[in-house]
mmCIF file of C-alpha atoms in Angstrom:
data_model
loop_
_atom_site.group_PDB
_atom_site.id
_atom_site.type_symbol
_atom_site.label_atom_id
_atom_site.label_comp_id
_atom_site.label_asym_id
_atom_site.label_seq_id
_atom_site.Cartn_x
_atom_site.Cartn_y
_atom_site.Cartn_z
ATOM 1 C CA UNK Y 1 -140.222 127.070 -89.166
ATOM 2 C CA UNK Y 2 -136.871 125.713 -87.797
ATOM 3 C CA UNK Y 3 -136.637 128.439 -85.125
ATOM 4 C CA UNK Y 4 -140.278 127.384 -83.889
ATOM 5 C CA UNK Y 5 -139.879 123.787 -83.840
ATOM 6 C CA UNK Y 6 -136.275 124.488 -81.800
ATOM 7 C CA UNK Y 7 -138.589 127.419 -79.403
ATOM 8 C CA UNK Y 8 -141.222 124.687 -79.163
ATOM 9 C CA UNK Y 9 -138.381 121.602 -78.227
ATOM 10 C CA UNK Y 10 -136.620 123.866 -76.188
ATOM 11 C CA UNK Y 11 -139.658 124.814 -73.792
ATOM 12 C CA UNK Y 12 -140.639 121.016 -73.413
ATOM 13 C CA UNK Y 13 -137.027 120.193 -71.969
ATOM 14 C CA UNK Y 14 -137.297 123.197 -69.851
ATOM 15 C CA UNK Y 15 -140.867 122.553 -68.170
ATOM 16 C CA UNK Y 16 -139.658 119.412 -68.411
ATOM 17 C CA UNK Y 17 -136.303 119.590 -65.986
ATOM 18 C CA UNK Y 18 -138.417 121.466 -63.353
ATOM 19 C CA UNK Y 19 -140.916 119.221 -63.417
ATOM 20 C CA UNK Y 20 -138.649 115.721 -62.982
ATOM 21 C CA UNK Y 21 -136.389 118.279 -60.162
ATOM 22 C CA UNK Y 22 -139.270 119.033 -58.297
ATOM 23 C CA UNK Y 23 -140.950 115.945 -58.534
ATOM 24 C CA UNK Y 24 -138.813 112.943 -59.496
ATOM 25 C CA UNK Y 25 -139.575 111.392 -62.309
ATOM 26 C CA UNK Y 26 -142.351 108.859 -61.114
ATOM 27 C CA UNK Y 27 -144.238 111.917 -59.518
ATOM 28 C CA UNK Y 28 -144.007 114.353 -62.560
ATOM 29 C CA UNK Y 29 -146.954 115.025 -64.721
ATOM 30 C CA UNK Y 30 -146.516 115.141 -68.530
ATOM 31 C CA UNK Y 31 -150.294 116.959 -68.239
ATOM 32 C CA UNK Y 32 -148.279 120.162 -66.201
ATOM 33 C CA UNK Y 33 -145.262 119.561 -68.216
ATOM 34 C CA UNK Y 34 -147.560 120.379 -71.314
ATOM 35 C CA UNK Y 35 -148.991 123.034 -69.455
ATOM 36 C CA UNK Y 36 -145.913 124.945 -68.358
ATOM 37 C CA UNK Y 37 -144.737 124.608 -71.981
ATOM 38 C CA UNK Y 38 -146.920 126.432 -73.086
ATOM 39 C CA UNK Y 39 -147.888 123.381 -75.656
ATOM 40 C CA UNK Y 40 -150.828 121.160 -76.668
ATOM 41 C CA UNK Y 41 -150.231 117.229 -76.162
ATOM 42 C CA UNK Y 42 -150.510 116.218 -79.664
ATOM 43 C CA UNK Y 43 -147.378 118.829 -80.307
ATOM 44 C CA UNK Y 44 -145.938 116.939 -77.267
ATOM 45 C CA UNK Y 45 -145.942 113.933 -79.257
ATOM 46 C CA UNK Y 46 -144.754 115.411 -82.197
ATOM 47 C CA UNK Y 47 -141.074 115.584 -80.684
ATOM 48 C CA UNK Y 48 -141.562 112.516 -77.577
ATOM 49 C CA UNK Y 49 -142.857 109.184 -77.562
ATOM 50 C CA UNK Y 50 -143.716 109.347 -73.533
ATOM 51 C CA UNK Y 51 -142.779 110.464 -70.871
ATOM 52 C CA UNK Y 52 -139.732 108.444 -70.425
ATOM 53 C CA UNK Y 53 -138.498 109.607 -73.752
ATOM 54 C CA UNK Y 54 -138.078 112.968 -72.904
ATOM 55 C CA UNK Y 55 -136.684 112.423 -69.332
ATOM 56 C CA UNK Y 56 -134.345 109.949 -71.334
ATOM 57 C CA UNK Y 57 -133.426 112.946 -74.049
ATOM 58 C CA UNK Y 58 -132.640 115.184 -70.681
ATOM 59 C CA UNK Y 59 -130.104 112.474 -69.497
ATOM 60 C CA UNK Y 60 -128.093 110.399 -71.751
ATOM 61 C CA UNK Y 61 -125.680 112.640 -73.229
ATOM 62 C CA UNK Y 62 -124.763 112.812 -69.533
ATOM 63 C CA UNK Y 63 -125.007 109.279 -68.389
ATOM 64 C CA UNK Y 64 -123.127 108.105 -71.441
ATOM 65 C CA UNK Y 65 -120.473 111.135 -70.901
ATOM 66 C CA UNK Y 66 -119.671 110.122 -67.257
ATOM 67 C CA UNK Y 67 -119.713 105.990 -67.809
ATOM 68 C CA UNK Y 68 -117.352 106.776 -70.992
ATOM 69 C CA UNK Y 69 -115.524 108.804 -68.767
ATOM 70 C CA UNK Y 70 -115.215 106.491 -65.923
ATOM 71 C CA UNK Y 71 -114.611 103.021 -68.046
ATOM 72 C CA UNK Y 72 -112.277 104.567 -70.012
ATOM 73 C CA UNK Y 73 -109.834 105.238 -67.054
ATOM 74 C CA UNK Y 74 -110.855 101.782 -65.368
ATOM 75 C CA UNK Y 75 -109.554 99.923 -68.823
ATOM 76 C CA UNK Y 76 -106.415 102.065 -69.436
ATOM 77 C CA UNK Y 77 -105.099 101.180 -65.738
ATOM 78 C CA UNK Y 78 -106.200 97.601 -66.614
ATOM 79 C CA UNK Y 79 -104.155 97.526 -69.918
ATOM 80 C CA UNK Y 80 -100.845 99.251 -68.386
ATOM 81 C CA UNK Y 81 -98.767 96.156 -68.639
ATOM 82 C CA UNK Y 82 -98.559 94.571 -64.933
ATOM 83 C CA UNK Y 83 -95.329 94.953 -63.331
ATOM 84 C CA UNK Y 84 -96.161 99.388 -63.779
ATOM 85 C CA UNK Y 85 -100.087 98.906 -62.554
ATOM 86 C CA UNK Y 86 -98.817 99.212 -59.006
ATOM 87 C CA UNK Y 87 -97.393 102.445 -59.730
ATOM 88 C CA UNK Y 88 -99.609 104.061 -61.618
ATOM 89 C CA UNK Y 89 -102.747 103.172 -59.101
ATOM 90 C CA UNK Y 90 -104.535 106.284 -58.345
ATOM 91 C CA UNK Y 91 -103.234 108.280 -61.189
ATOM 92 C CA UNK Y 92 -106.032 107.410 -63.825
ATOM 93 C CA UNK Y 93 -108.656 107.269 -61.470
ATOM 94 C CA UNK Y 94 -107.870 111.042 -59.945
ATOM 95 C CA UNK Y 95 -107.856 112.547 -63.138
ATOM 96 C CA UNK Y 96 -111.248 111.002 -63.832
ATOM 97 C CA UNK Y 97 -112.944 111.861 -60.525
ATOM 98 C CA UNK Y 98 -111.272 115.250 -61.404
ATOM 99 C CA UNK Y 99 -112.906 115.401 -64.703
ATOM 100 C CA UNK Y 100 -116.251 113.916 -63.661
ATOM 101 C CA UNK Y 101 -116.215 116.888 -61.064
ATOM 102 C CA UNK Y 102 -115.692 119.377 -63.625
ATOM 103 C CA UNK Y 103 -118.423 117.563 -65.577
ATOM 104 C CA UNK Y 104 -120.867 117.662 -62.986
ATOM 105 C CA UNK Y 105 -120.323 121.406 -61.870
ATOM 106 C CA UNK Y 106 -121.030 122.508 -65.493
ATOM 107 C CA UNK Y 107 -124.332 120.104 -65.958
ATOM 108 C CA UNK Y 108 -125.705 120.281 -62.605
ATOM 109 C CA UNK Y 109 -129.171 120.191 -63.335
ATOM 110 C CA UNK Y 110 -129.219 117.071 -65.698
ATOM 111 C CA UNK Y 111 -126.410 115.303 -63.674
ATOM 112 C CA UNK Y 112 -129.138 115.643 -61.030
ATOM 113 C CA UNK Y 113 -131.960 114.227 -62.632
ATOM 114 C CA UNK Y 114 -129.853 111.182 -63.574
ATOM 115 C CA UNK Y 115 -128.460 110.588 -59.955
ATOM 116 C CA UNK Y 116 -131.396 111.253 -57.705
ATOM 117 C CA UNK Y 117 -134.625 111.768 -59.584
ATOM 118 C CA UNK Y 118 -134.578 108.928 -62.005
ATOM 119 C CA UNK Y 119 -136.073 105.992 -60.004
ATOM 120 C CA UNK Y 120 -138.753 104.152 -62.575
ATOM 121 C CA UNK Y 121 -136.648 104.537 -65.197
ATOM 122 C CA UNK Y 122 -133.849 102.780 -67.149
ATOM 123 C CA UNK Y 123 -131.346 105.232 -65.350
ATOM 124 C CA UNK Y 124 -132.209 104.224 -61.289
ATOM 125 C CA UNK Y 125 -129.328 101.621 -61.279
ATOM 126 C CA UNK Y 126 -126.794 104.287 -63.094
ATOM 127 C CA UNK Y 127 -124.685 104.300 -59.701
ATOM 128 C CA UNK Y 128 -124.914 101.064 -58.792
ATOM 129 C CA UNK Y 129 -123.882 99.968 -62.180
ATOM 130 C CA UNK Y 130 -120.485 102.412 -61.960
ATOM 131 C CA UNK Y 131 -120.102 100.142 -58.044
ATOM 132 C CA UNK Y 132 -120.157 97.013 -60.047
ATOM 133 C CA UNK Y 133 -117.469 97.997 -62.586
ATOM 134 C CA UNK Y 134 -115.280 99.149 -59.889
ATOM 135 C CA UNK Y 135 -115.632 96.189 -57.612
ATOM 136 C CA UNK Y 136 -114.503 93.695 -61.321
ATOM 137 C CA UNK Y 137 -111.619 95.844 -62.290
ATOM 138 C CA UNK Y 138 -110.954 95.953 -58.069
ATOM 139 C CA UNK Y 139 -110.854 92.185 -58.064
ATOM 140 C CA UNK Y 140 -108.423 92.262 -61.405
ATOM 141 C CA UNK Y 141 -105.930 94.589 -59.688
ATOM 142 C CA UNK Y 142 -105.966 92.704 -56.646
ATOM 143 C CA UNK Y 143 -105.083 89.241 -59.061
ATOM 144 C CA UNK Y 144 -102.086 91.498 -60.256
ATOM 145 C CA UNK Y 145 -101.053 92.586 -57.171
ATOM 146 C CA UNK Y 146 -100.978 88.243 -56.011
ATOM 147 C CA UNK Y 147 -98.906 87.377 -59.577
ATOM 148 C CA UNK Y 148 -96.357 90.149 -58.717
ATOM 149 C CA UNK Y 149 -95.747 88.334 -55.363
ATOM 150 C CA UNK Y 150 -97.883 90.418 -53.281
ATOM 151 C CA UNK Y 151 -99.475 88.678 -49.935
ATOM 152 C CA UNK Y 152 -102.932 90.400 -50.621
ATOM 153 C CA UNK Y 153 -105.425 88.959 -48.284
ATOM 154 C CA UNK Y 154 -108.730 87.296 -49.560
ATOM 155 C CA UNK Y 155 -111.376 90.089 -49.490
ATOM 156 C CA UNK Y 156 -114.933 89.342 -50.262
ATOM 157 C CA UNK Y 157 -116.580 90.825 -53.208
ATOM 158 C CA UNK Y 158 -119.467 92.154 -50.779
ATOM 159 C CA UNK Y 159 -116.862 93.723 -49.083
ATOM 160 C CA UNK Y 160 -115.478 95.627 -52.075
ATOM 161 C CA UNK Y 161 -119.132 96.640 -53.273
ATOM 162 C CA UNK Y 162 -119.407 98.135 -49.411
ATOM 163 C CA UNK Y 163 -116.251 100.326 -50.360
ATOM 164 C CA UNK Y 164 -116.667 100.856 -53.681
ATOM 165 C CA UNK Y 165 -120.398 101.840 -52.842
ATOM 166 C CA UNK Y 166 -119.465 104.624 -49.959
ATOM 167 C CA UNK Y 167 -116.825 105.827 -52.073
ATOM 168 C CA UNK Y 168 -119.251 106.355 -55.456
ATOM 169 C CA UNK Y 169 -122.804 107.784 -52.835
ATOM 170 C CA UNK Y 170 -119.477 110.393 -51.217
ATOM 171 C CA UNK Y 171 -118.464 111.456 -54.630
ATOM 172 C CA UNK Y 172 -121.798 112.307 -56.139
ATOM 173 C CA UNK Y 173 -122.791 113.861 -52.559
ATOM 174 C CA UNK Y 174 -121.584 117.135 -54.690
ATOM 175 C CA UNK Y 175 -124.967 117.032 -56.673
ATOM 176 C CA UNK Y 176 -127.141 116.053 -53.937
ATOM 177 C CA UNK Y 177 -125.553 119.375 -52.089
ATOM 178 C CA UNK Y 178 -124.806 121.743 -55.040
ATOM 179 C CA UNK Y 179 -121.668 121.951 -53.804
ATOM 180 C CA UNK Y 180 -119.368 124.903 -55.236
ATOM 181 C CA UNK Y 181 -116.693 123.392 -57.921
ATOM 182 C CA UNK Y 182 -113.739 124.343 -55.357
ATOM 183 C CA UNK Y 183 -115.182 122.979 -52.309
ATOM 184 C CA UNK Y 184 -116.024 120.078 -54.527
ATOM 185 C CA UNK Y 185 -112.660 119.369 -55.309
ATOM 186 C CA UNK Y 186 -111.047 119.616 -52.375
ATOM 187 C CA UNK Y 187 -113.853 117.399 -50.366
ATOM 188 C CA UNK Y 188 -113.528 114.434 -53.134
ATOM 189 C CA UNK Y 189 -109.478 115.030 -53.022
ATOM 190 C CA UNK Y 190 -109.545 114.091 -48.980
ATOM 191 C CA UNK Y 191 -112.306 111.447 -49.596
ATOM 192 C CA UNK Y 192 -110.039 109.636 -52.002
ATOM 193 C CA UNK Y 193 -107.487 109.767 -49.326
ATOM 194 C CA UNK Y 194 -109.103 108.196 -46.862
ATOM 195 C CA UNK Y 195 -110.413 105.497 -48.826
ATOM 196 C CA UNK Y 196 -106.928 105.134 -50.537
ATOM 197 C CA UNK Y 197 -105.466 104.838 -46.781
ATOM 198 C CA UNK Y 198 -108.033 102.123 -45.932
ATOM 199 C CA UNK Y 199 -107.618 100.416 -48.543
ATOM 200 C CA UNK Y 200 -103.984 99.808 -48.428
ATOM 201 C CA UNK Y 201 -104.644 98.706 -44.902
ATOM 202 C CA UNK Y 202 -107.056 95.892 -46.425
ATOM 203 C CA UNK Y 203 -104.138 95.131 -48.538
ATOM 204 C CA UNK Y 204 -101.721 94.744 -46.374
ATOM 205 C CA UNK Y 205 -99.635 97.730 -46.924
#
């Protein structure tokens, strides 16, 4: 009985993923996800509430993976006592976008759904919301910077959500382009230069 509820769950999520790929999630049909299934609809609703609820199932292990990921390197810069943040800047965040690379390679298919298919859903703002927390912690490093004597220049916060923004869209570009792990690497390593360099121009440096 186990093994055919787990056959039965298991061909949902599947129909499921190539039906919110090919379609988004707005423009899939739970009647062909059913169908492709192999499934009636009342067994549908035996293991999902809606339609939401099973694109939901196919993302949040990954949404919450990557956001843990990501916060947790944002707040263990932001908790390095102040006088070292300067030179540790870079370090936690490069062996996050390092991680969340390695992440993404190995979950393509979900990590896709989340980042480009997922408008109508609770998911649509998942990048913009991983912009906002860099532009805050952004704004708290540049505070630093001004208490250990640095002349840092006023910068706008639309500004920083600009940067931040083009800097998050170039990173994921890796799903949108199923880019091999390798090639993904070594694109996000020269993107974090060249945001790194422009930044420290902002700054003054």
């Amino acid at each position: 009985m186990e093994e055919k509820i787990s056959a039965t769950l298991e061909s949902i999520q599947q129909a499921a993923m190539q039906e919110f790929l090919d379609k988004g999630f707005q423009g899939a049909s739970l009647r062909q996800i059913v169908k492709n299934a192999g499934v009636t609809t009342g067994a549908f609703y035996g293991y999902f509430s809606s339609k939401e609820a099973l694109f939901n199932a196919l993302v949040e292990p990954h949404a919450a993976a990557l956001m843990g990921k990501f916060m947790e390197a944002q707040t263990s810069f932001a908790e390095l006592p102040e006088e070292q943040q300067p030179d540790h800047m870079g370090v936690e965040s490069s062996h996050c976008v390092h991680w969340m690379v390695d992440y993404i390679c190995q979950h393509r298919e979900p990590v896709k759904l989340l980042l480009t298919r997922s408008e109508g859903t609770s998911y649509e703002h998942f990048v913009h919301n991983m912009v906002e927390v860099e532009v805050e912690y952004t704004l708290q490093y540049m505070e630093v910077l001004r208490r250990l004597g640095r002349d840092i220049p006023v910068l706008d916060k639309s500004l920083c959500h600009i940067i931040a923004s083009g800097m998050m869209s170039g990173i994921f570009e890796i799903v949108i382009h199923d880019m091999p792990r390798e090639q993904a690497l070594r694109d996000v390593d020269q993107l974090r230069d060249f945001y790194t360099a422009g930044w420290l121009k902002l700054m003054g440096a």
